[in-house]
Coordinates of C-alpha atoms and ligand atoms in Angstrom, one line a residue:
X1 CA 41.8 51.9 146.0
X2 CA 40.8 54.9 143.7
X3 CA 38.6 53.8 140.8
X4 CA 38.1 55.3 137.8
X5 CA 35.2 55.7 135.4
X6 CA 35.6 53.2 132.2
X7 CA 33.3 53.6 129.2
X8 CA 33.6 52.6 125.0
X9 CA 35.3 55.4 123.3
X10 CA 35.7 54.6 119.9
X11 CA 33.7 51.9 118.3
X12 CA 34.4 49.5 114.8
X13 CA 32.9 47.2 112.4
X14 CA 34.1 44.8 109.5
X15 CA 32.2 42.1 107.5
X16 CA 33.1 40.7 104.5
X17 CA 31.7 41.6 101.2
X18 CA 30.8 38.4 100.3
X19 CA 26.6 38.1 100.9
X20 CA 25.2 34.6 101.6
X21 CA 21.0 35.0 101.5
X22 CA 18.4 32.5 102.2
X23 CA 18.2 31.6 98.1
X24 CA 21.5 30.5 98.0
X25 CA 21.2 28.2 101.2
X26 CA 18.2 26.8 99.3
X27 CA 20.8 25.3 97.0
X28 CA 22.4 23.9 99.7
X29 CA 19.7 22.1 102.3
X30 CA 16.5 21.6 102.3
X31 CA 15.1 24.8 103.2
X32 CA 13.4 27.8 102.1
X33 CA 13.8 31.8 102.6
X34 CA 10.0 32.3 104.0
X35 CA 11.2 29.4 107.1
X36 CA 14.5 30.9 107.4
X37 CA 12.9 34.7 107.9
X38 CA 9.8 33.7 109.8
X39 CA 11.4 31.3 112.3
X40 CA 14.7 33.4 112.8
X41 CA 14.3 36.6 111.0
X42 CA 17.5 36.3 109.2
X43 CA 17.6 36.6 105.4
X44 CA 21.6 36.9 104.3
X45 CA 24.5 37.0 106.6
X46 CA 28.2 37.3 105.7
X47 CA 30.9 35.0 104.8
X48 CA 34.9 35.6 104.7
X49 CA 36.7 35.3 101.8
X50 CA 39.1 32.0 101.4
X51 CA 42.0 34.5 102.2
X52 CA 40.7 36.2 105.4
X53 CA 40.9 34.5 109.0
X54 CA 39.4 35.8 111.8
X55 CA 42.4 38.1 112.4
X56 CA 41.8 39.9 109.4
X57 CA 38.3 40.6 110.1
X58 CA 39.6 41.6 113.6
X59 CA 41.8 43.8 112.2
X60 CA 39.6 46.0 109.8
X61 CA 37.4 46.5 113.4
X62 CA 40.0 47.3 115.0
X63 CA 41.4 50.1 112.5
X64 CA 38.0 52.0 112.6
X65 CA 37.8 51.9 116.5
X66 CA 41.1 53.3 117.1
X67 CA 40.8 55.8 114.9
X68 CA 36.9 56.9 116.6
X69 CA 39.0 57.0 119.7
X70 CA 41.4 59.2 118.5
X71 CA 44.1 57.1 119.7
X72 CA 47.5 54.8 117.8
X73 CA 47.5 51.2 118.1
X74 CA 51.0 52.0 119.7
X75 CA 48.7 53.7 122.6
X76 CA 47.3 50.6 123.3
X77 CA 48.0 48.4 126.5
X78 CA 46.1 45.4 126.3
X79 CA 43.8 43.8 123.3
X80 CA 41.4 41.1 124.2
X81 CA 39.6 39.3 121.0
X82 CA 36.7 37.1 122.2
X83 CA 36.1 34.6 119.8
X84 CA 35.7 31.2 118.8
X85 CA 36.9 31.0 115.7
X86 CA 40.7 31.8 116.6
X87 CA 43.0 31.8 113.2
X88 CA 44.6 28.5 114.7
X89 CA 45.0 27.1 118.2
X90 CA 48.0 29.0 119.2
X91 CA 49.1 32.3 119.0
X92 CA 46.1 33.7 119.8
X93 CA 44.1 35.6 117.6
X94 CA 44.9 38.8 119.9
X95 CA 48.8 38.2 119.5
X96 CA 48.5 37.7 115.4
X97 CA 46.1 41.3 115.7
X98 CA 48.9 42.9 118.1
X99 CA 51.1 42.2 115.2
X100 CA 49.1 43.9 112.0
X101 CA 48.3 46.5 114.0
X102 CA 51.8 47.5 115.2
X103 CA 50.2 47.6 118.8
X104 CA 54.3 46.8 120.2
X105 CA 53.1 48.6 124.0
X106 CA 50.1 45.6 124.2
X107 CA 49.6 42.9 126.1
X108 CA 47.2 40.2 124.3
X109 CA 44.9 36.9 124.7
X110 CA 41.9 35.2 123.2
X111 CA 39.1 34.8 125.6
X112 CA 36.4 32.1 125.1
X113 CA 33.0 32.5 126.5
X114 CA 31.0 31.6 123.0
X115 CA 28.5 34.5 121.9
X116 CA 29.1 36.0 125.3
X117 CA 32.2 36.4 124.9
X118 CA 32.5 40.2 123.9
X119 CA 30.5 41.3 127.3
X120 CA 33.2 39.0 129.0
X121 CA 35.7 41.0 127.3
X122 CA 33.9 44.4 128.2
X123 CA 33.7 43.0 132.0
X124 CA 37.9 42.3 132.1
X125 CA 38.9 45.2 130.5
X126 CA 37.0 47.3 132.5
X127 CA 38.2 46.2 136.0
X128 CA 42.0 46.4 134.8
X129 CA 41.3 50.2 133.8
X130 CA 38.8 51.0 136.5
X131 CA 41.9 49.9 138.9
X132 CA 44.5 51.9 136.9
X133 CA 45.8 49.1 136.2
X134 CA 45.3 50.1 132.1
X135 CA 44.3 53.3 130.6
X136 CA 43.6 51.6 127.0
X137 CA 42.1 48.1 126.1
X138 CA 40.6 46.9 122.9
X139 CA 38.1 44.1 122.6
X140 CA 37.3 42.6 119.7
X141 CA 34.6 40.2 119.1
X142 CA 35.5 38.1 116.1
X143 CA 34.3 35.2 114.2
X144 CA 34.7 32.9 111.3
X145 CA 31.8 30.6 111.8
X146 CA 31.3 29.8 108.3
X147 CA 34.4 27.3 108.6
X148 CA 33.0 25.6 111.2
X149 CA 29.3 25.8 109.6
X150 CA 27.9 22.3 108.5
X151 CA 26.7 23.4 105.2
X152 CA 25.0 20.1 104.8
X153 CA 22.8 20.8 108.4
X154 CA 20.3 22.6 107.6
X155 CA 19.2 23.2 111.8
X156 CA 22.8 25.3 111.9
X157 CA 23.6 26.3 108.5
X158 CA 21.4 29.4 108.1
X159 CA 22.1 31.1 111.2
X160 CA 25.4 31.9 111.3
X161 CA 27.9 34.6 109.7
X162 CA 31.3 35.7 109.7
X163 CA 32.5 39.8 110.8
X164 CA 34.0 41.6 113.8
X165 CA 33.3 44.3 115.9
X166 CA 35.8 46.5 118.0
X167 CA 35.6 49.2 121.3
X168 CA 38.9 51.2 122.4
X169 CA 38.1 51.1 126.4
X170 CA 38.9 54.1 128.3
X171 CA 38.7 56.8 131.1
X172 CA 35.7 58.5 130.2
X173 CA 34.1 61.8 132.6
X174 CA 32.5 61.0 136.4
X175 CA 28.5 59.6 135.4
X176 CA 29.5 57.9 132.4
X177 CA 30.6 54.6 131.2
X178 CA 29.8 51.2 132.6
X179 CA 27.2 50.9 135.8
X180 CA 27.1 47.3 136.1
X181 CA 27.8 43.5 134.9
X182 CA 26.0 40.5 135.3
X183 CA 28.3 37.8 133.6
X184 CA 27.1 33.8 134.1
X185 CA 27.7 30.3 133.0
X186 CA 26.2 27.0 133.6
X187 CA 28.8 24.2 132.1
X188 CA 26.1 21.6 132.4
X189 CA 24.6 22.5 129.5
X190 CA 28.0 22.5 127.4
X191 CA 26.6 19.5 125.4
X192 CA 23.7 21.7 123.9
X193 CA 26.4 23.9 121.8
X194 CA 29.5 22.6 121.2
X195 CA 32.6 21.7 118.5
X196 CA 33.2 18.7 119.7
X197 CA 36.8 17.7 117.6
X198 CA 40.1 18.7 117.5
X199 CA 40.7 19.5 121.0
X200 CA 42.2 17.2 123.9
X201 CA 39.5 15.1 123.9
X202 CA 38.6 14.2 120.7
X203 CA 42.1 15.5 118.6
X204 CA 41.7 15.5 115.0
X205 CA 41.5 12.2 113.2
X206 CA 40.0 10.6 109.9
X207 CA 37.2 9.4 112.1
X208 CA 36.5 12.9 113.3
X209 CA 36.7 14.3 110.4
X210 CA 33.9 11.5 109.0
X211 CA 31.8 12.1 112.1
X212 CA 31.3 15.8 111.0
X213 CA 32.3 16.3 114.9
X214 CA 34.6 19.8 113.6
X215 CA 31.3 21.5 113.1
X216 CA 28.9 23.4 115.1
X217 CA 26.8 20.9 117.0
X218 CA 23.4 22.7 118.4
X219 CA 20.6 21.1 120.0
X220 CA 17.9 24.3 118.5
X221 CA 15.2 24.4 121.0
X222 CA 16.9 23.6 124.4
X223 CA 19.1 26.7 123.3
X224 CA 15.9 28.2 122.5
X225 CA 14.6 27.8 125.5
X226 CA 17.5 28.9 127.7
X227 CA 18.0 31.8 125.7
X228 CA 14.4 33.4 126.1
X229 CA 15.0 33.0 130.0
X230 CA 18.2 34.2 130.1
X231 CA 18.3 37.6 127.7
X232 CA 15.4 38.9 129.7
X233 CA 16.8 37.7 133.0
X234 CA 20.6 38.6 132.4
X235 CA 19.5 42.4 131.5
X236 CA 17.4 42.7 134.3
X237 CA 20.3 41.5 137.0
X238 CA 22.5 43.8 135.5
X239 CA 19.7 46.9 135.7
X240 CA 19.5 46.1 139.3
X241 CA 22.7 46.4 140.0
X242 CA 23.4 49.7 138.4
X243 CA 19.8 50.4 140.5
X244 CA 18.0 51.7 137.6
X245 CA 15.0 50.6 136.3
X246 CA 14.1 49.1 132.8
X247 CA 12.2 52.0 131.4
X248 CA 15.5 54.3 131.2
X249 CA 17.2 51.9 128.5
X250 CA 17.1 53.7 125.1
X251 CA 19.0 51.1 123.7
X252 CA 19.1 47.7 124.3
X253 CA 21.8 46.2 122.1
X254 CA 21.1 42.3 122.0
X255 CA 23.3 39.5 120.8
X256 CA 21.7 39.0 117.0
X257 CA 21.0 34.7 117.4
X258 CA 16.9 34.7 116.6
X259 CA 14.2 37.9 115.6
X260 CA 11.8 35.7 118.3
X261 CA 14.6 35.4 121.1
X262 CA 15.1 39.3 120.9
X263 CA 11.2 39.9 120.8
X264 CA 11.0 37.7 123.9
X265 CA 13.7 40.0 125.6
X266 CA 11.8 43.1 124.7
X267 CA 8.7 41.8 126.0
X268 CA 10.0 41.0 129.5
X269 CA 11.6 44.5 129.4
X270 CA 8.6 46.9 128.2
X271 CA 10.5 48.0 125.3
X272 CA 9.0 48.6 121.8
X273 CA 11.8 47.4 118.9
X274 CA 12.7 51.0 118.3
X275 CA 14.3 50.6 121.5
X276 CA 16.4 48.1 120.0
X277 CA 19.4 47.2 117.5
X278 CA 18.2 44.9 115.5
X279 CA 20.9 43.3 112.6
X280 CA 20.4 39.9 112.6
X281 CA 18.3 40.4 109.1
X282 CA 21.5 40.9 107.3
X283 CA 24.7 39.6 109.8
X284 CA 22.9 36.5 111.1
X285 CA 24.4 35.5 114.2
X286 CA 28.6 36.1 114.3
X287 CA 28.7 35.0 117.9
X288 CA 30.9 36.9 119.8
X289 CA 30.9 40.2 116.9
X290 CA 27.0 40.4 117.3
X291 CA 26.8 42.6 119.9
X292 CA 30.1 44.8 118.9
X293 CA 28.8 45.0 115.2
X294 CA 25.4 46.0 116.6
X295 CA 27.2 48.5 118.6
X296 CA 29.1 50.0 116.1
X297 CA 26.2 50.2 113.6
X298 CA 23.7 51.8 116.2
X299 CA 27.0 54.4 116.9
X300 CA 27.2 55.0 112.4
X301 CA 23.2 55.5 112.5
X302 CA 23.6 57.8 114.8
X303 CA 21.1 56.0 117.4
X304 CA 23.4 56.7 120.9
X305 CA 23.8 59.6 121.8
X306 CA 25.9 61.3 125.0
X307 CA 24.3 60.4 128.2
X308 CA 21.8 57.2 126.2
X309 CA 21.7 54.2 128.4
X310 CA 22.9 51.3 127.1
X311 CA 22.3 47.8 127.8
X312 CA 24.3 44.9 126.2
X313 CA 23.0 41.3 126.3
X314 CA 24.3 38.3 125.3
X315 CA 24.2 34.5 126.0
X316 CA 26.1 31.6 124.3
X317 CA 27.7 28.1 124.5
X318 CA 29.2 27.1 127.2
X319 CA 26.5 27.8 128.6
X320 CA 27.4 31.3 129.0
X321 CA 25.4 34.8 129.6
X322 CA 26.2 38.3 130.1
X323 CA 24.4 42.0 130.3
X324 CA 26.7 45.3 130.7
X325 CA 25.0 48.8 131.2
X326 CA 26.5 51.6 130.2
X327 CA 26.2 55.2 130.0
X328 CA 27.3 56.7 126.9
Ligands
COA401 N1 14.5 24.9 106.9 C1 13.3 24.2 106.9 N2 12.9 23.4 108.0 C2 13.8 23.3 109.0 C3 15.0 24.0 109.0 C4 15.4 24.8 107.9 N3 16.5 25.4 107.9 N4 15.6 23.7 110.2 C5 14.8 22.9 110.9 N5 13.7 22.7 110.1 C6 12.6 21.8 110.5 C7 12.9 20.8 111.5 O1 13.5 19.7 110.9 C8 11.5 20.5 112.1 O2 10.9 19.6 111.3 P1 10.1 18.4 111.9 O3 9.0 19.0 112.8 O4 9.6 17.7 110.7 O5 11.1 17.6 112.7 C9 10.9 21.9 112.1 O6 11.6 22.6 111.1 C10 10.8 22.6 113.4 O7 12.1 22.6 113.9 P2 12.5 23.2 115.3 O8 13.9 22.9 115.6 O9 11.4 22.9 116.3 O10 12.4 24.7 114.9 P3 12.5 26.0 115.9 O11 11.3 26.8 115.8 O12 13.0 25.6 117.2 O13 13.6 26.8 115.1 C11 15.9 27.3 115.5 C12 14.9 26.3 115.0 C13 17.3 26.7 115.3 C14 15.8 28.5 114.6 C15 15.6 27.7 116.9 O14 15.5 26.6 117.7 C16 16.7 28.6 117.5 O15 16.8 29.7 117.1 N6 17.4 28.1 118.5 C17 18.4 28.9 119.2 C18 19.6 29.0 118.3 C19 20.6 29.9 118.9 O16 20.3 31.0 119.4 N7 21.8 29.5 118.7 C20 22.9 30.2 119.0 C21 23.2 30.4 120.4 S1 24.4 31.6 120.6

């Protein structure tokens, strides 16, 4: 089978206007900005307004990367949001998006792989092009996590954030595009990150709504700990398998959960931080839109250039992981 090169060709951001900082969380827990910026390096992140879903934000993403690509939502023949935070439990998110953006050609679903998600996006898109299967996908990686924020936890409250980023996946020339993957996932450690009610097993009740069991549950430094060994290790699989070595990245593009998770990463790698997209100051962590904002911001500052290698890293709940390199 003949298989084509696949790489990002347009690229998209939204978050909402509405900024959340450390001062106001002050108001809310018991916290303070100075442990907020020193133990996560985050001081505001985003948060949608009561009208916007996860759609919306989706959407706005989405606009900006089609039109980078230079191509109609009606050229579209597949969109893939990774989130979740899905507007409700069915449609999928991807099916409402289809819909505002008039993409009628598409096919659509929500894929769930927590902050990896988006790489896991990137991974299934790419084969269904690659094969010919596709010539253009959209992923999205999209989240509302402030509605599923505890904002009386003060471990979980102030690191998360709402926003979406989009990529319009295409042919691109012979030596571009993606080199490798490295996805993973280890579901014995599901109980480390997890929202627990209003599934099959625990379906919405009075009790589960008094158990506080529809917000995000995270047990901070086992997650800590698996991520440090697994940002570092996930890149480096991927490098490997795209057989080049860590000193050609010019950009690593990490998921955006903790300043001392990414500095960890860069250690392992060699890199200096200019060698790295770094967000998390001002976005906090949006789960699966990290990386794709990240992306999309490093592509408006004008930090990748044609022929850059890329790598993308990410790990999540589930437990989940993934890396992607790619040649711009
Ligand atoms: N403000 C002030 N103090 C806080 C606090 C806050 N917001 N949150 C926790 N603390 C306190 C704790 O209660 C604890 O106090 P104690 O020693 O009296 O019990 C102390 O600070 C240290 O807590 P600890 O959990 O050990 O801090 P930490 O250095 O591990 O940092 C996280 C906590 C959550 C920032 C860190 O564990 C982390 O980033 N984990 C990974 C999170 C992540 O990546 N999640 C998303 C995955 S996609």
């Amino acid at each position: 089978m003949q298989l084509y090169p696949v790489g990002i060709i347009g690229t998209g951001k939204y978050v909402p206007e509405r900024v959340i900082t450390n001062h106001d969380l002050e108001q809310m827990v018991d916290t303070n900005d100075e442990w907020i910026v020193t133990r996560t390096g985050i001081k505001e992140r985003r948060m949608a307004a009561p009208d916007q879903a996860t759609s919306d934000l989706a959407y706005h993403a989405s606009v900006k990367a089609l039109a980078a690509a230079g191509i109609t939502a009606e050229e579209l023949d597949l969109i893939i949001v990774a989130t979740i935070t899905p507007d409700m439990f069915f449609p999928s998110t991807a099916c409402l998006l289809q819909d505002k953006l008039g993409a009628k050609k598409a096919a659509a679903f929500d894929l769930s792989a927590a902050c990896s998600g988006f790489i896991y996006g990137l991974s299934t898109a790419s084969s269904m092009i690659a094969t010919g299967m596709y010539k253009h996908v959209l992923v999205v990686g999209a989240e509302c996590l402030s509605r599923i924020t505890d904002y009386t936890d003060r471990n979980t409250c102030i690191l998360f954030g709402d926003g979406a980023g989009a990529v319009v996946l295409g042919q691109v020339p012979e030596g571009r595009g993606f080199k490798a993957f490295e996805l993973g996932a280890d579901g014995s450690g599901g109980e480390l990150l997890n929202v627990r009610g209003g599934g099959s097993r625990m379906p919405s009740s009075e009790q589960s709504l008094a158990d506080r069991s529809h917000f995000i549950y995270m047990a901070g430094s086992e997650v800590f700990k698996f991520a440090v060994r697994i940002m570092g290790g996930a890149a480096e699989e991927a490098l490997r398998k795209a057989d080049m070595d860590k000193s050609e990245i010019d950009l690593l593009v990490p998921h955006q959960a903790n300043i001392r998770i990414i500095q960890s990463a860069l250690n392992r790698l060699n890199l200096s931080e200019e060698k790295c997209m770094i967000n998390l100051d001002r976005y906090g962590n949006v789960s699966a839109g990290s990386i794709p904002i990240a992306l999309a911001e490093a592509v408006e500052q004008g930090r990748v250039k044609e022929g850059d290698r890329l790598v993308l890293v990410g790990f999540g709940g589930g437990l989940t992981w993934g890396a992607a390199v790619v040649v711009w």
